[in-house]
PDB file of C-alpha atoms in Angstrom:
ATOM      1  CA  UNK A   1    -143.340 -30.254-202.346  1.00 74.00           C
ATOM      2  CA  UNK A   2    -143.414 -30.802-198.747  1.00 82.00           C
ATOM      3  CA  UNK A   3    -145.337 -29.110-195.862  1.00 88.00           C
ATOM      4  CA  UNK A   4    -142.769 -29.803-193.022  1.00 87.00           C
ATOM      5  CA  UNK A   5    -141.841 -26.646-191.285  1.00 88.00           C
ATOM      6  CA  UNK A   6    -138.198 -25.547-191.717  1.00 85.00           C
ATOM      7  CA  UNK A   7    -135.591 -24.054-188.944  1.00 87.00           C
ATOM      8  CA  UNK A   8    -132.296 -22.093-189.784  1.00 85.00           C
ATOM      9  CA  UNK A   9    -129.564 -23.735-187.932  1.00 87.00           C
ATOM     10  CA  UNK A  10    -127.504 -21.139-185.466  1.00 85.00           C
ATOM     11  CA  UNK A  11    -124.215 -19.969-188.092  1.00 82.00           C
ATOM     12  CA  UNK A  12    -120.911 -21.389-187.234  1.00 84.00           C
ATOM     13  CA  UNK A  13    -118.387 -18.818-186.887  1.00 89.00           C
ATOM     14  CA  UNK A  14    -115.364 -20.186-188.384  1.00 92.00           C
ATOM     15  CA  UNK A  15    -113.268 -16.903-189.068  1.00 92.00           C
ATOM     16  CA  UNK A  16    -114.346 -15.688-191.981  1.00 92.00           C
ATOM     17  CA  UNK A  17    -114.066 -12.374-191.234  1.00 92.00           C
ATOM     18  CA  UNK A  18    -110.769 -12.614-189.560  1.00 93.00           C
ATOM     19  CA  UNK A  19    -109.415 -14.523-193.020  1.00 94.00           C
ATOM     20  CA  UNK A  20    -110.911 -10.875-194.961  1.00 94.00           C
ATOM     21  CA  UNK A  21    -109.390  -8.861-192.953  1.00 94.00           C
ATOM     22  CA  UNK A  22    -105.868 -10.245-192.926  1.00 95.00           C
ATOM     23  CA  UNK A  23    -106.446 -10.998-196.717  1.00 96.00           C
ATOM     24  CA  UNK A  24    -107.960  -7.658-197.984  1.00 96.00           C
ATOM     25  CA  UNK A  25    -107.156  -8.892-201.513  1.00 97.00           C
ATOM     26  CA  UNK A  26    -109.923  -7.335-202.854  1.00 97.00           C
ATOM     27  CA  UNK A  27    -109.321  -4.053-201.239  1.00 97.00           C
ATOM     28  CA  UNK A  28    -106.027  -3.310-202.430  1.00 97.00           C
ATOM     29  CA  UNK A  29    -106.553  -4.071-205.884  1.00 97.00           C
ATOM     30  CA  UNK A  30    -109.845  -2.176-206.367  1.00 98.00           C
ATOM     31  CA  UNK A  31    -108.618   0.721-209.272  1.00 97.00           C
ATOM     32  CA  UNK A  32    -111.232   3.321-207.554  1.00 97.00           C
ATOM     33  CA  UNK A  33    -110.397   2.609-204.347  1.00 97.00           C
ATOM     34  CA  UNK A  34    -114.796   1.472-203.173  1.00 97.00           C
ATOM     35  CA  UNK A  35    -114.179  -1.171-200.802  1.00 96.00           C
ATOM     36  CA  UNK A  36    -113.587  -0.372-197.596  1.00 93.00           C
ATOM     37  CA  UNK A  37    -110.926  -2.603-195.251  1.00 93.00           C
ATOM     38  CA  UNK A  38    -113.346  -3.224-192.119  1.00 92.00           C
ATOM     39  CA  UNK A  39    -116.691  -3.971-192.006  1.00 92.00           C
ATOM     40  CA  UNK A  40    -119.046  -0.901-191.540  1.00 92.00           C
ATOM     41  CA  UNK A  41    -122.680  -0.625-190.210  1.00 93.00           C
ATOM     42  CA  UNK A  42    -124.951  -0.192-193.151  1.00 89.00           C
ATOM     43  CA  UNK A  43    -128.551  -0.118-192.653  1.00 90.00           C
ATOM     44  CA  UNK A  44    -128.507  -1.585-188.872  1.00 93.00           C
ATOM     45  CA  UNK A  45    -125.962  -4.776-190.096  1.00 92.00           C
ATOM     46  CA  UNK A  46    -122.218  -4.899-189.820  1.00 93.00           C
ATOM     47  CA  UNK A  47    -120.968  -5.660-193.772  1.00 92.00           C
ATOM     48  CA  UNK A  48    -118.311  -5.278-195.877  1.00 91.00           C
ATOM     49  CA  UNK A  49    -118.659  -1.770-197.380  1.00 91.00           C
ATOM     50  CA  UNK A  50    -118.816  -0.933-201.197  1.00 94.00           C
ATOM     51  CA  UNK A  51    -119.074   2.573-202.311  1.00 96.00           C
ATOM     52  CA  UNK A  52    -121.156   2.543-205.101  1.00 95.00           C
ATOM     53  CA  UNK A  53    -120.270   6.197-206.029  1.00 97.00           C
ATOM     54  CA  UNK A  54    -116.753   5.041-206.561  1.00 97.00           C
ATOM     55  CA  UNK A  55    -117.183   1.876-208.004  1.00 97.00           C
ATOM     56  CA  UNK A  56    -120.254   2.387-210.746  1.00 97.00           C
ATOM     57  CA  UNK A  57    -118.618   5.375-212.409  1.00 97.00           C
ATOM     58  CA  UNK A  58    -115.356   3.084-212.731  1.00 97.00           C
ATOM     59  CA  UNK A  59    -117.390   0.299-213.914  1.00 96.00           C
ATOM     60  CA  UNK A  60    -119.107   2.271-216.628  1.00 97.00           C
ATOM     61  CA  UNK A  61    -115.749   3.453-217.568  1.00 96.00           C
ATOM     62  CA  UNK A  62    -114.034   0.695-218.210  1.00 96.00           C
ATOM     63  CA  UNK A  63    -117.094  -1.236-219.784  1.00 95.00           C
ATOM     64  CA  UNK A  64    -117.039  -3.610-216.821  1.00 94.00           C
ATOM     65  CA  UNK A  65    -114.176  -4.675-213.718  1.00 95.00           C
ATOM     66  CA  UNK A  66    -115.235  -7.095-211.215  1.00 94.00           C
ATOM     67  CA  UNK A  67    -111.389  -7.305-209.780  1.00 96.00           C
ATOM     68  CA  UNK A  68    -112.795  -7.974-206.330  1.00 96.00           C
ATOM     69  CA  UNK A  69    -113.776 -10.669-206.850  1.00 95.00           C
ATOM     70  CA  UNK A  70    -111.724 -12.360-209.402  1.00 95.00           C
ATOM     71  CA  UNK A  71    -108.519 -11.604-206.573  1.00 96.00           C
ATOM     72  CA  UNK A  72    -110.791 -12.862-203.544  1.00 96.00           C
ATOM     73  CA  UNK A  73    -110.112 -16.460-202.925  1.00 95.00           C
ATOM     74  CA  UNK A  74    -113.265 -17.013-202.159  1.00 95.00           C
ATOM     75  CA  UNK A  75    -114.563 -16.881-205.471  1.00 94.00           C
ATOM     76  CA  UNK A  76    -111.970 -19.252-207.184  1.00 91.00           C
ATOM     77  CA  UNK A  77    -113.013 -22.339-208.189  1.00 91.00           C
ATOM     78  CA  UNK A  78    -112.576 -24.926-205.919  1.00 91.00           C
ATOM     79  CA  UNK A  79    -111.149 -22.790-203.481  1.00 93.00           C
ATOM     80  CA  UNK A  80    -113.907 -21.685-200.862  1.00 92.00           C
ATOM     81  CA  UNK A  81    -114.520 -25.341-200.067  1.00 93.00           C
ATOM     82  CA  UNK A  82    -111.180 -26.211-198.820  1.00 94.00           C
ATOM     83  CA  UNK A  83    -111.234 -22.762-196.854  1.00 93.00           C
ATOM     84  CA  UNK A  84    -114.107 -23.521-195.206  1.00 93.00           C
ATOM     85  CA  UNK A  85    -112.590 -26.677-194.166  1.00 93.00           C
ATOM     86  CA  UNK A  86    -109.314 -25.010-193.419  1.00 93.00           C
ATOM     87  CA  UNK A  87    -110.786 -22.179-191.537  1.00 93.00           C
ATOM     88  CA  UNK A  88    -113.498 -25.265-189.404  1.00 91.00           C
ATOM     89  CA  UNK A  89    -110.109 -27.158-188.473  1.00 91.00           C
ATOM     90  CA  UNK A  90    -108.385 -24.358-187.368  1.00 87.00           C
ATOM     91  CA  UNK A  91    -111.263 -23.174-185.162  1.00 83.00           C
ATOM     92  CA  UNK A  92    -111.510 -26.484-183.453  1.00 80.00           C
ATOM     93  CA  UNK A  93    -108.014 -27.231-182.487  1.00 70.00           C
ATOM     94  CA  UNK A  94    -106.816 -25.527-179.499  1.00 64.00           C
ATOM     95  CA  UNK A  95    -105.208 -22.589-178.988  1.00 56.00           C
TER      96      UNK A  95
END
């Protein structure tokens, strides 16, 4: 255990939310249609919106989905590292 006091760096913004939006994977293969293509203000923060009115009754349907996130590249495997990288390069090469 340690006592030293802890500071968040400042985030990096590397385009993550430019790559979502141009990829919107995960929207177009929802079956009930709950995510939304742009983030939306929820609770004072901008976020990617899931309507939980749409997606639960789906869910309990069909015993389970989770398509999101199996299509998003982000949650492959040893994918999101190299798109991090991808996305750093890309933000520090000029335009």
């Amino acid at each position: 255990s340690t006592k030293m006091p802890l500071t968040a760096d400042a985030p990096i913004d590397i385009g993550v939310d430019e790559f979502c939006v141009s990829c919107q994977l995960c929207v177009n293969e929802c079956p009930p249609d709950a995510l939304s293509h742009d983030k939306q203000k929820v609770r004072g923060a901008e976020k990617w919106y899931v309507d939980f009115d749409k997606c639960i009754p789906y869910f309990n349907e069909t015993y389970g989905c989770a398509i999101c996130l199996v299509v998003c590249p982000w949650s492959r495997p040893g994918v999101a590292r190299r798109l991090v990288d991808k996305l750093a390069r890309r933000r520090k090469s000029p335009a």
